[in-house]
Amino acid sequence: HGRLKVKTSEEQAEAKRLEREQKLKLYQAATQTVFQKRQAGELDESVLELTSQILGANPDFATLWNCRREVLQQLEVQKSPEELATLVKAELGFLESCLRVNPKSYGTWHHRCWLLGRLPEPNWARELELCARFLEVDERNFHCWDYRRFVAAQAAVPPAEELAFTDSLITRNFSNYSSWHYRSCLLPQLHPQPDSGPQGRLPEDVLLKELELVQNAFFTDPNDQSAWFYHRWLLGRDCFFPQLIPRTPCLLLKGTVDGGPGSPLAVEWRTPEGRNRPSHVWLCDLPATSLNDQLPQHTFRVIWTAGDAQKECVLLKGRQEGWCRDSATDEQLFRCELSVEKSTVLQSELESCKELQELEPENKWCLLTIILLMRALDPLQYEKETLQYFQTLKAVDPMRAAYLDDLRSKFLLENSVLKMEYAEVRVLHLGHKDLTVLCHLEQLLLVTHLDLSHNRLRALPPALAALRCLEVLQANDNVIESLDGVTNLPRLQELVLCNNRLQQPAVLQPLASCPRLTLLNLQGNPLCQAEGSSEHLAELLPSVSSILT
Amino acid sequence: MANSLPTEFDVIVMGTGLPESILAAACSRSGQRVLHLDSRSYYGGNWASFSFPGLLSWLKEHRQNSDTVEESPAAWQDMIHETEEAIPLCKKDETIQHAEVFCYASQGMDGNIEELDALQKNPSCVASSTLIKPLDSTSLSEETHSSHITSYEVPTKDTPKNNEEITDTAETSVKEEYCGYDTYKHTLSDGTKDEIKPVLEDNSGPPKRKRIAYSQIVKEGRRFNIDLSSKLLYSQGLLIDLLIKSNVSRYAEFKNVTRILAFREGKVEQVPCSRADVFNSKELTMVEKRMLMKFLTFCLDYEQHPEEYQAFTQCSFSEYLKTKKLTPSLQHFILHSIAMMSESSCTTVDGLKATKNFLQCLGRFGNTPFLFPLYGQGEIPQCFCRMCAVFGGIYCLRHKVQCLVVDRESGRCKAIIDHLGQRINAKYFIVEDSYLSEETCSSVQYKQISRAVLITDQSVLKTDSDQQISILIVPPVEPGAHAVRIIELCSSTMTCMKDTYLVHLTCSSSKTAREDLESVVKKLFTPYSETEVDKEELPKPGLLWALYFNMRDSSGVSRSSYNGLPPNVYVCTGPDCGLGSEHAVKQAETLFHEIFPSEEFCPPPPNPEDIFFDGDEKPSEPLGTSNIVMAKLESSEGSKNLESSGKHLQN
């Protein structure tokens, strides 16, 4: 008697079970009461009390937070300022206790934002301190980062201070997307560019310092993505990386040449697919009457009804079409002209990445960055090397092989476009390049002969419809299953689709819209095996005079 | 009080060092009646920590100890029955040798009175009384200020006359000796006082370091907690695991060691060892960063990549490192500061294993793999003693044991006879090896540990924060000699007064502690002399006070080398030279399983809520709750509890 005893494990389990049951009962009862009161419109302190019991244990109950906000709004009207102050103080304290239960509760952080936003004199210093505390416990809690940005904005904390804060957290652990991201927001604020310059660029010295910092990170741990992403942001921010200038409306003029010059003509613009939606290419027909056969060339000014952009377009005598595009030069289409300093920076980045790659031959982030840097520096000069890096990259990162193939195809097409002399090339060979996708087709408006044979294309995409001048298309020896893009091509005469994967005659339906198509080679496709396929095809494409199956 | 000790126990533990204390706690926890005795007046044996006056009196005790004349074994002989035999135990502690004290700080002007006060409260302070004597005469006290280097050597020799010598030194004059740092050589009675002005009055020039006088050290002596054995806890080591598992951690508080230092080419550098360190390091180039990280990452699972090192298993680790494209400084860091291995003797596999161990400890409680217990290493044995006491163990300090009583027939030990002549029976006896008599230990070979304790005024590597806890390995100059391990503690570890650092040096002995360690001390510190403080910036921290001593290392002694010990007498060893306390924990666990093969070793104590008294359904007061809580361990547990309670509700 009176001796120390310890409960057995069954007894413990039983006690726990009872306790849990008890808790569940209380929880359900409280929830029900709150809902009843809300329905009855009894929004008083008792609701605050009840919801705090539940939210204290489970802060992710969003409805109850709403309930609380309703109550607080109600009380704001009823209470004296002093009473309200104590109420707010209690609410802030309660929120903190909820955050301790779950520091990543959306509802709790949102409620705090809401509450602070309503206070006449919020104590922002205290909120910053709170954020610092929570980030000390978990430096990657993005809920808290969000809240911190909110507080910093409200309290107008100088960006330099916030930058120093990100410094301190990166020093502790650089695997921190939030912290790097915050830097990317703060740095442009700290170093605003003159109005004329592109927004968000960083001064050279700042850029170099950031590059060094981030290099430290990826040399320490090259497998950490956060640093690589920031690195890409730093370089991309300065338009180092290829960027297609998106607004490149091209104009194709068509019509017989006669008639004289006159006042502005109102013309109908349309997209190649005939659907009115954003497009890189816009077309219009010129009324034959507006052109004079005697002149060696016609110069048109394209005037947008909205905005002040003007473009000039020349239609040469005897030509059926003319075109223009945004003032971007070929180079600017895919990348920015680099200043000497910029290319020095890029060159040294490339060198350190190559150094890292030697140490870490299998690091995918490093390989990808090398490829991007090479493209930024000189896509044509580095083409061969880039292709080799792609091969290595595919081997070390087989999970993303398809993405890499597509990226590689994109780069190869860009290179082809760059190699074309001012888009005057009419015959383009893109065979044997292992292409998996086609892009930038809007840059090939004037091409008449296109060779896409011996690639790995699965489709001729809708964008192909932009090739208004295309006469001969060779796409044999691919893995093409669909032909959506071969539609409305006014001049297409010959289409070679041997050795592809066309299964059903029905996929050839789009071809019916090409008025001049006379020769179609379908040899070596599965659909040729099907019985009665030639009859079916003849029925489908009555205007095509010779279909080889 | 001692007379009222019960006479029947299951286990009697003699000595309160770490392994004995762990064993006592384990036995008590598994329901044994434990009597835990120590002949000393303090807990911990050679694992203890002392305040400054405490350390001085410990030094005095050791000097006197070697003096005590063997008493004739008279009284207890009558208590041995005919069927019994006695194994007498040792009367004196001979584990400490060659203690030498040096003081470089001036006596101080203002501190004299308080110092005297302080000393009066601690009348046992002998070493400081040697210093106090000259101050009593006013003519001498002034001169104390003017002396540059005042070295008080209090040699401890093995001659029995030793004690007399010290009192002589104290009474006549304090010898000032040439101690190798500087060229002055004068005695206090020389009339040199006019030559140098007291520095404190010189207010010109840039702001100076705070002057610290010896009197201040004495006055603030209670702020010091000076470890006899300088050790750290590996964050993933056996001791931490045991502390957590047994819940003993709640009795202690810890701080993370903040940096790992290296000594290379005459310079102290910080070793980047964690990912954050490598990232932040300004000294390493990008490529070095990569190479270091790559190597360390490999070490973490080197067993999975035998092809990487298989060809080098016959080589030394340092040879292997040379093949890894690491720069010399990285090789140095890894070999000496991370693996903490010697250049010549460490094999590749041992080096990889040590590196892996280091890395696995990283990040558990902070950026370095080590923890230091606040208030000193001596806290740890006491924590286990407390655990033992919570479960009913009985404690007696200053309680000598005269002999073990052995039953002739069974050959087993059945009782002890204490210094009061009381006979206490038990089934098992655990003895710290310093309790064993010379006769018992006649065929035992001991190693020695060389130790130095320094009080300095600055850190060996100054940074923004002056509150750093550092560990520094100084590799031997000649191959084959021993590396010196240095642990520098700041005042926030509660082991030294503000504005000072407590520096522990440890190495395996080849000679006396001073001979082994003085060269390293000279490399890193300068004696705290006034003229040099006047210079703009001192390159090295000033040395205020130093103690050298050798400690016996019995960790390698096997049980079989003791003569005539009964099988139920178990021997625990003193501290070893290693950095962690793994040896002591292992030893305690092994012995516990030998004694009680079927019992669990230090299981977690039951939840206080689950404890009740028979016939009383109310939960009792929580057992052994303490105001000191291990913050980090506790907080992680706390958050777990919160999570689970949240889950209950969600379910």
PDB file of N, CA and C in Angstrom, chain A residues 1-7 11-12 20 23-24 27 57-58 100 170-175 180 212-213 215-222 224 355-356 359-361, chain B residues 274-281 284-287 289-291 293-294 325 367 391 606 609-617 620 623 642-643 645-646 648-651:
ATOM      1  N   HIS A   1       0.830  -1.207   0.000  1.00  0.00           N
ATOM      2  CA  HIS A   1       0.000   0.000   0.000  1.00  0.00           C
ATOM      3  C   HIS A   1       0.865   1.258   0.000  1.00  0.00           C
ATOM      4  N   GLY A   2       0.492   2.213  -0.805  1.00  0.00           N
ATOM      5  CA  GLY A   2       1.288   3.438  -0.860  1.00  0.00           C
ATOM      6  C   GLY A   2       2.538   3.295  -1.703  1.00  0.00           C
ATOM      7  N   ARG A   3       2.674   2.144  -2.363  1.00  0.00           N
ATOM      8  CA  ARG A   3       3.869   1.973  -3.198  1.00  0.00           C
ATOM      9  C   ARG A   3       3.660   2.600  -4.567  1.00  0.00           C
ATOM     10  N   LEU A   4       4.780   3.019  -5.142  1.00  0.00           N
ATOM     11  CA  LEU A   4       4.735   3.625  -6.465  1.00  0.00           C
ATOM     12  C   LEU A   4       4.367   2.563  -7.496  1.00  0.00           C
ATOM     13  N   LYS A   5       3.382   2.875  -8.314  1.00  0.00           N
ATOM     14  CA  LYS A   5       3.043   1.924  -9.382  1.00  0.00           C
ATOM     15  C   LYS A   5       2.940   2.661 -10.709  1.00  0.00           C
ATOM     16  N   VAL A   6       3.165   1.930 -11.739  1.00  0.00           N
ATOM     17  CA  VAL A   6       3.070   2.529 -13.064  1.00  0.00           C
ATOM     18  C   VAL A   6       1.943   1.852 -13.807  1.00  0.00           C
ATOM     19  N   LYS A   7       1.130   2.640 -14.484  1.00  0.00           N
ATOM     20  CA  LYS A   7       0.008   2.077 -15.234  1.00  0.00           C
ATOM     21  C   LYS A   7       0.514   1.165 -16.336  1.00  0.00           C
ATOM     22  N   GLU A  11      -3.915   0.009 -19.692  1.00  0.00           N
ATOM     23  CA  GLU A  11      -4.575   1.067 -18.915  1.00  0.00           C
ATOM     24  C   GLU A  11      -4.336   2.422 -19.564  1.00  0.00           C
ATOM     25  N   GLN A  12      -3.094   2.597 -20.012  1.00  0.00           N
ATOM     26  CA  GLN A  12      -2.754   3.869 -20.660  1.00  0.00           C
ATOM     27  C   GLN A  12      -3.588   4.070 -21.916  1.00  0.00           C
ATOM     28  N   ARG A  20      -9.819  10.852 -25.639  1.00  0.00           N
ATOM     29  CA  ARG A  20     -10.063  11.233 -27.019  1.00  0.00           C
ATOM     30  C   ARG A  20     -11.566  11.346 -27.283  1.00  0.00           C
ATOM     31  N   LYS A  23     -12.868  14.470 -25.870  1.00  0.00           N
ATOM     32  CA  LYS A  23     -12.491  15.627 -26.686  1.00  0.00           C
ATOM     33  C   LYS A  23     -13.395  15.743 -27.898  1.00  0.00           C
ATOM     34  N   LEU A  24     -13.625  14.611 -28.529  1.00  0.00           N
ATOM     35  CA  LEU A  24     -14.435  14.597 -29.743  1.00  0.00           C
ATOM     36  C   LEU A  24     -15.836  15.130 -29.441  1.00  0.00           C
ATOM     37  N   TYR A  27     -15.776  18.823 -28.950  1.00  0.00           N
ATOM     38  CA  TYR A  27     -15.514  19.475 -30.223  1.00  0.00           C
ATOM     39  C   TYR A  27     -16.778  19.571 -31.055  1.00  0.00           C
ATOM     40  N   ALA A  57      -7.427  24.286 -31.200  1.00  0.00           N
ATOM     41  CA  ALA A  57      -6.953  22.929 -31.447  1.00  0.00           C
ATOM     42  C   ALA A  57      -6.810  22.655 -32.935  1.00  0.00           C
ATOM     43  N   ASN A  58      -7.673  23.248 -33.737  1.00  0.00           N
ATOM     44  CA  ASN A  58      -7.647  22.996 -35.170  1.00  0.00           C
ATOM     45  C   ASN A  58      -7.788  24.320 -35.920  1.00  0.00           C
ATOM     46  N   ARG A 100       1.240  28.742 -33.196  1.00  0.00           N
ATOM     47  CA  ARG A 100       2.151  27.789 -32.572  1.00  0.00           C
ATOM     48  C   ARG A 100       1.663  26.363 -32.797  1.00  0.00           C
ATOM     49  N   ILE A 170      19.586  33.416 -45.687  1.00  0.00           N
ATOM     50  CA  ILE A 170      20.315  32.643 -46.692  1.00  0.00           C
ATOM     51  C   ILE A 170      21.622  32.146 -46.099  1.00  0.00           C
ATOM     52  N   THR A 171      22.221  32.954 -45.252  1.00  0.00           N
ATOM     53  CA  THR A 171      23.441  32.538 -44.595  1.00  0.00           C
ATOM     54  C   THR A 171      23.208  31.279 -43.770  1.00  0.00           C
ATOM     55  N   ARG A 172      22.050  31.234 -43.152  1.00  0.00           N
ATOM     56  CA  ARG A 172      21.778  30.055 -42.327  1.00  0.00           C
ATOM     57  C   ARG A 172      21.510  28.818 -43.160  1.00  0.00           C
ATOM     58  N   ASN A 173      20.697  28.993 -44.196  1.00  0.00           N
ATOM     59  CA  ASN A 173      20.397  27.865 -45.062  1.00  0.00           C
ATOM     60  C   ASN A 173      19.968  28.423 -46.402  1.00  0.00           C
ATOM     61  N   PHE A 174      20.779  28.152 -47.412  1.00  0.00           N
ATOM     62  CA  PHE A 174      20.483  28.807 -48.685  1.00  0.00           C
ATOM     63  C   PHE A 174      19.423  28.065 -49.490  1.00  0.00           C
ATOM     64  N   SER A 175      19.005  26.891 -49.052  1.00  0.00           N
ATOM     65  CA  SER A 175      17.919  26.207 -49.750  1.00  0.00           C
ATOM     66  C   SER A 175      16.613  26.866 -49.355  1.00  0.00           C
ATOM     67  N   TRP A 180      15.296  33.758 -51.632  1.00  0.00           N
ATOM     68  CA  TRP A 180      15.854  34.175 -52.926  1.00  0.00           C
ATOM     69  C   TRP A 180      14.815  34.993 -53.693  1.00  0.00           C
ATOM     70  N   GLU A 212      27.892  36.198 -57.644  1.00  0.00           N
ATOM     71  CA  GLU A 212      28.895  35.531 -56.814  1.00  0.00           C
ATOM     72  C   GLU A 212      28.216  34.778 -55.682  1.00  0.00           C
ATOM     73  N   LEU A 213      27.243  35.439 -55.068  1.00  0.00           N
ATOM     74  CA  LEU A 213      26.531  34.814 -53.965  1.00  0.00           C
ATOM     75  C   LEU A 213      25.875  33.511 -54.403  1.00  0.00           C
ATOM     76  N   GLN A 215      26.547  31.751 -57.006  1.00  0.00           N
ATOM     77  CA  GLN A 215      27.543  30.739 -57.393  1.00  0.00           C
ATOM     78  C   GLN A 215      28.054  29.993 -56.183  1.00  0.00           C
ATOM     79  N   ASN A 216      28.277  30.728 -55.096  1.00  0.00           N
ATOM     80  CA  ASN A 216      28.665  30.081 -53.853  1.00  0.00           C
ATOM     81  C   ASN A 216      27.688  28.993 -53.496  1.00  0.00           C
ATOM     82  N   ALA A 217      26.425  29.296 -53.701  1.00  0.00           N
ATOM     83  CA  ALA A 217      25.392  28.325 -53.340  1.00  0.00           C
ATOM     84  C   ALA A 217      25.461  27.117 -54.246  1.00  0.00           C
ATOM     85  N   PHE A 218      25.545  27.330 -55.563  1.00  0.00           N
ATOM     86  CA  PHE A 218      25.482  26.113 -56.370  1.00  0.00           C
ATOM     87  C   PHE A 218      26.803  25.369 -56.460  1.00  0.00           C
ATOM     88  N   PHE A 219      27.869  26.004 -56.091  1.00  0.00           N
ATOM     89  CA  PHE A 219      29.095  25.220 -55.960  1.00  0.00           C
ATOM     90  C   PHE A 219      29.066  24.414 -54.672  1.00  0.00           C
ATOM     91  N   THR A 220      28.436  24.966 -53.645  1.00  0.00           N
ATOM     92  CA  THR A 220      28.342  24.216 -52.399  1.00  0.00           C
ATOM     93  C   THR A 220      27.404  23.028 -52.560  1.00  0.00           C
ATOM     94  N   ASP A 221      26.265  23.276 -53.154  1.00  0.00           N
ATOM     95  CA  ASP A 221      25.341  22.174 -53.373  1.00  0.00           C
ATOM     96  C   ASP A 221      24.670  22.337 -54.724  1.00  0.00           C
ATOM     97  N   PRO A 222      25.248  21.716 -55.758  1.00  0.00           N
ATOM     98  CA  PRO A 222      24.713  21.914 -57.106  1.00  0.00           C
ATOM     99  C   PRO A 222      23.341  21.275 -57.293  1.00  0.00           C
ATOM    100  N   ASP A 224      20.818  21.761 -55.403  1.00  0.00           N
ATOM    101  CA  ASP A 224      19.778  22.581 -54.820  1.00  0.00           C
ATOM    102  C   ASP A 224      19.177  23.494 -55.882  1.00  0.00           C
ATOM    103  N   GLU A 355      33.456  24.753 -65.286  1.00  0.00           N
ATOM    104  CA  GLU A 355      34.337  24.265 -64.239  1.00  0.00           C
ATOM    105  C   GLU A 355      33.560  23.336 -63.311  1.00  0.00           C
ATOM    106  N   LEU A 356      32.389  23.809 -62.947  1.00  0.00           N
ATOM    107  CA  LEU A 356      31.541  23.002 -62.066  1.00  0.00           C
ATOM    108  C   LEU A 356      31.140  21.712 -62.764  1.00  0.00           C
ATOM    109  N   LEU A 359      33.613  19.050 -62.459  1.00  0.00           N
ATOM    110  CA  LEU A 359      33.596  18.404 -61.149  1.00  0.00           C
ATOM    111  C   LEU A 359      32.358  17.549 -60.975  1.00  0.00           C
ATOM    112  N   GLU A 360      31.269  18.021 -61.535  1.00  0.00           N
ATOM    113  CA  GLU A 360      29.983  17.347 -61.378  1.00  0.00           C
ATOM    114  C   GLU A 360      29.415  17.043 -62.746  1.00  0.00           C
ATOM    115  N   PRO A 361      29.997  16.063 -63.448  1.00  0.00           N
ATOM    116  CA  PRO A 361      29.580  15.855 -64.838  1.00  0.00           C
ATOM    117  C   PRO A 361      28.107  15.495 -64.964  1.00  0.00           C
TER     118      PRO A 361
ATOM    119  N   SER B 274      29.804  22.579 -42.016  1.00  0.00           N
ATOM    120  CA  SER B 274      28.428  22.323 -42.422  1.00  0.00           C
ATOM    121  C   SER B 274      28.208  22.972 -43.787  1.00  0.00           C
ATOM    122  N   ARG B 275      27.074  22.659 -44.370  1.00  0.00           N
ATOM    123  CA  ARG B 275      26.719  23.212 -45.671  1.00  0.00           C
ATOM    124  C   ARG B 275      26.686  24.740 -45.602  1.00  0.00           C
ATOM    125  N   ALA B 276      26.098  25.262 -44.535  1.00  0.00           N
ATOM    126  CA  ALA B 276      26.015  26.719 -44.397  1.00  0.00           C
ATOM    127  C   ALA B 276      27.405  27.333 -44.258  1.00  0.00           C
ATOM    128  N   ASP B 277      28.281  26.658 -43.502  1.00  0.00           N
ATOM    129  CA  ASP B 277      29.658  27.151 -43.345  1.00  0.00           C
ATOM    130  C   ASP B 277      30.362  27.234 -44.686  1.00  0.00           C
ATOM    131  N   VAL B 278      30.229  26.158 -45.458  1.00  0.00           N
ATOM    132  CA  VAL B 278      30.907  26.122 -46.756  1.00  0.00           C
ATOM    133  C   VAL B 278      30.373  27.250 -47.628  1.00  0.00           C
ATOM    134  N   PHE B 279      29.067  27.397 -47.633  1.00  0.00           N
ATOM    135  CA  PHE B 279      28.439  28.450 -48.441  1.00  0.00           C
ATOM    136  C   PHE B 279      28.949  29.828 -48.025  1.00  0.00           C
ATOM    137  N   ASN B 280      29.083  30.051 -46.738  1.00  0.00           N
ATOM    138  CA  ASN B 280      29.433  31.380 -46.252  1.00  0.00           C
ATOM    139  C   ASN B 280      30.934  31.657 -46.238  1.00  0.00           C
ATOM    140  N   SER B 281      31.728  30.606 -46.381  1.00  0.00           N
ATOM    141  CA  SER B 281      33.169  30.797 -46.227  1.00  0.00           C
ATOM    142  C   SER B 281      33.715  31.765 -47.265  1.00  0.00           C
ATOM    143  N   LEU B 284      37.413  29.976 -48.947  1.00  0.00           N
ATOM    144  CA  LEU B 284      37.470  28.920 -49.957  1.00  0.00           C
ATOM    145  C   LEU B 284      37.074  29.460 -51.328  1.00  0.00           C
ATOM    146  N   THR B 285      37.730  28.936 -52.346  1.00  0.00           N
ATOM    147  CA  THR B 285      37.295  29.271 -53.699  1.00  0.00           C
ATOM    148  C   THR B 285      36.085  28.410 -54.036  1.00  0.00           C
ATOM    149  N   MET B 286      35.426  28.770 -55.143  1.00  0.00           N
ATOM    150  CA  MET B 286      34.251  28.003 -55.559  1.00  0.00           C
ATOM    151  C   MET B 286      34.592  26.528 -55.726  1.00  0.00           C
ATOM    152  N   VAL B 287      35.721  26.287 -56.388  1.00  0.00           N
ATOM    153  CA  VAL B 287      36.070  24.897 -56.668  1.00  0.00           C
ATOM    154  C   VAL B 287      36.373  24.167 -55.369  1.00  0.00           C
ATOM    155  N   LYS B 289      35.090  24.784 -52.538  1.00  0.00           N
ATOM    156  CA  LYS B 289      33.796  24.521 -51.912  1.00  0.00           C
ATOM    157  C   LYS B 289      33.196  23.236 -52.452  1.00  0.00           C
ATOM    158  N   ARG B 290      33.254  23.141 -53.784  1.00  0.00           N
ATOM    159  CA  ARG B 290      32.667  21.956 -54.403  1.00  0.00           C
ATOM    160  C   ARG B 290      33.398  20.693 -53.988  1.00  0.00           C
ATOM    161  N   MET B 291      34.737  20.755 -54.025  1.00  0.00           N
ATOM    162  CA  MET B 291      35.514  19.564 -53.704  1.00  0.00           C
ATOM    163  C   MET B 291      35.255  19.135 -52.267  1.00  0.00           C
ATOM    164  N   MET B 293      32.581  19.809 -50.373  1.00  0.00           N
ATOM    165  CA  MET B 293      31.228  19.292 -50.219  1.00  0.00           C
ATOM    166  C   MET B 293      31.112  17.900 -50.831  1.00  0.00           C
ATOM    167  N   LYS B 294      31.770  17.743 -51.956  1.00  0.00           N
ATOM    168  CA  LYS B 294      31.697  16.465 -52.642  1.00  0.00           C
ATOM    169  C   LYS B 294      32.302  15.375 -51.771  1.00  0.00           C
ATOM    170  N   LYS B 325      41.947  15.278 -55.000  1.00  0.00           N
ATOM    171  CA  LYS B 325      41.926  16.605 -55.622  1.00  0.00           C
ATOM    172  C   LYS B 325      41.578  17.708 -54.623  1.00  0.00           C
ATOM    173  N   ASN B 367      25.023  23.999 -35.969  1.00  0.00           N
ATOM    174  CA  ASN B 367      25.938  23.933 -37.096  1.00  0.00           C
ATOM    175  C   ASN B 367      27.227  23.173 -36.838  1.00  0.00           C
ATOM    176  N   PHE B 391      15.229   7.645  -7.872  1.00  0.00           N
ATOM    177  CA  PHE B 391      14.705   6.288  -7.760  1.00  0.00           C
ATOM    178  C   PHE B 391      15.210   5.604  -6.493  1.00  0.00           C
ATOM    179  N   PRO B 606       8.775   6.466 -16.442  1.00  0.00           N
ATOM    180  CA  PRO B 606       7.374   6.533 -16.839  1.00  0.00           C
ATOM    181  C   PRO B 606       6.872   7.972 -16.828  1.00  0.00           C
ATOM    182  N   GLU B 609       2.141  11.199 -15.292  1.00  0.00           N
ATOM    183  CA  GLU B 609       0.695  10.989 -15.192  1.00  0.00           C
ATOM    184  C   GLU B 609       0.339   9.529 -14.982  1.00  0.00           C
ATOM    185  N   ASP B 610       1.267   8.654 -15.390  1.00  0.00           N
ATOM    186  CA  ASP B 610       0.965   7.232 -15.278  1.00  0.00           C
ATOM    187  C   ASP B 610       1.421   6.646 -13.948  1.00  0.00           C
ATOM    188  N   ILE B 611       1.990   7.502 -13.120  1.00  0.00           N
ATOM    189  CA  ILE B 611       2.483   6.998 -11.838  1.00  0.00           C
ATOM    190  C   ILE B 611       1.443   7.274 -10.765  1.00  0.00           C
ATOM    191  N   PHE B 612       1.145   6.290  -9.993  1.00  0.00           N
ATOM    192  CA  PHE B 612       0.229   6.535  -8.880  1.00  0.00           C
ATOM    193  C   PHE B 612       0.672   5.683  -7.705  1.00  0.00           C
ATOM    194  N   PHE B 613       0.184   6.014  -6.564  1.00  0.00           N
ATOM    195  CA  PHE B 613       0.484   5.204  -5.389  1.00  0.00           C
ATOM    196  C   PHE B 613      -0.611   4.171  -5.232  1.00  0.00           C
ATOM    197  N   ASP B 614      -0.176   3.014  -4.895  1.00  0.00           N
ATOM    198  CA  ASP B 614      -1.116   1.923  -4.734  1.00  0.00           C
ATOM    199  C   ASP B 614      -2.248   2.348  -3.801  1.00  0.00           C
ATOM    200  N   GLY B 615      -3.453   2.044  -4.197  1.00  0.00           N
ATOM    201  CA  GLY B 615      -4.586   2.387  -3.353  1.00  0.00           C
ATOM    202  C   GLY B 615      -4.938   3.858  -3.407  1.00  0.00           C
ATOM    203  N   ASP B 616      -4.378   4.538  -4.357  1.00  0.00           N
ATOM    204  CA  ASP B 616      -4.633   5.974  -4.464  1.00  0.00           C
ATOM    205  C   ASP B 616      -4.620   6.288  -5.949  1.00  0.00           C
ATOM    206  N   GLU B 617      -5.778   6.518  -6.495  1.00  0.00           N
ATOM    207  CA  GLU B 617      -5.875   6.612  -7.945  1.00  0.00           C
ATOM    208  C   GLU B 617      -5.389   7.942  -8.503  1.00  0.00           C
ATOM    209  N   SER B 620       0.388  11.099  -8.893  1.00  0.00           N
ATOM    210  CA  SER B 620       1.253  11.770  -7.931  1.00  0.00           C
ATOM    211  C   SER B 620       1.909  12.977  -8.591  1.00  0.00           C
ATOM    212  N   LEU B 623       7.582  13.210 -11.094  1.00  0.00           N
ATOM    213  CA  LEU B 623       8.848  12.815 -10.492  1.00  0.00           C
ATOM    214  C   LEU B 623       9.982  13.667 -11.026  1.00  0.00           C
ATOM    215  N   LEU B 642       2.166  18.686 -29.334  1.00  0.00           N
ATOM    216  CA  LEU B 642       1.144  19.577 -29.862  1.00  0.00           C
ATOM    217  C   LEU B 642       0.540  19.001 -31.121  1.00  0.00           C
ATOM    218  N   GLU B 643       1.426  18.517 -31.975  1.00  0.00           N
ATOM    219  CA  GLU B 643       0.946  17.951 -33.227  1.00  0.00           C
ATOM    220  C   GLU B 643      -0.038  16.835 -32.962  1.00  0.00           C
ATOM    221  N   SER B 645      -1.803  16.120 -30.411  1.00  0.00           N
ATOM    222  CA  SER B 645      -3.090  16.476 -29.830  1.00  0.00           C
ATOM    223  C   SER B 645      -3.978  17.107 -30.896  1.00  0.00           C
ATOM    224  N   GLY B 646      -3.352  17.836 -31.806  1.00  0.00           N
ATOM    225  CA  GLY B 646      -4.121  18.397 -32.899  1.00  0.00           C
ATOM    226  C   GLY B 646      -4.728  17.304 -33.753  1.00  0.00           C
ATOM    227  N   HIS B 648      -5.507  14.297 -32.852  1.00  0.00           N
ATOM    228  CA  HIS B 648      -6.608  13.644 -32.160  1.00  0.00           C
ATOM    229  C   HIS B 648      -7.910  14.333 -32.486  1.00  0.00           C
ATOM    230  N   LEU B 649      -7.849  15.640 -32.459  1.00  0.00           N
ATOM    231  CA  LEU B 649      -9.075  16.384 -32.677  1.00  0.00           C
ATOM    232  C   LEU B 649      -9.539  16.246 -34.107  1.00  0.00           C
ATOM    233  N   GLN B 650      -8.584  16.279 -35.009  1.00  0.00           N
ATOM    234  CA  GLN B 650      -8.974  16.191 -36.406  1.00  0.00           C
ATOM    235  C   GLN B 650      -9.560  14.833 -36.729  1.00  0.00           C
ATOM    236  N   ASN B 651      -9.026  13.820 -36.068  1.00  0.00           N
ATOM    237  CA  ASN B 651      -9.575  12.495 -36.308  1.00  0.00           C
ATOM    238  C   ASN B 651     -11.003  12.447 -35.769  1.00  0.00           C
TER     239      ASN B 651
END
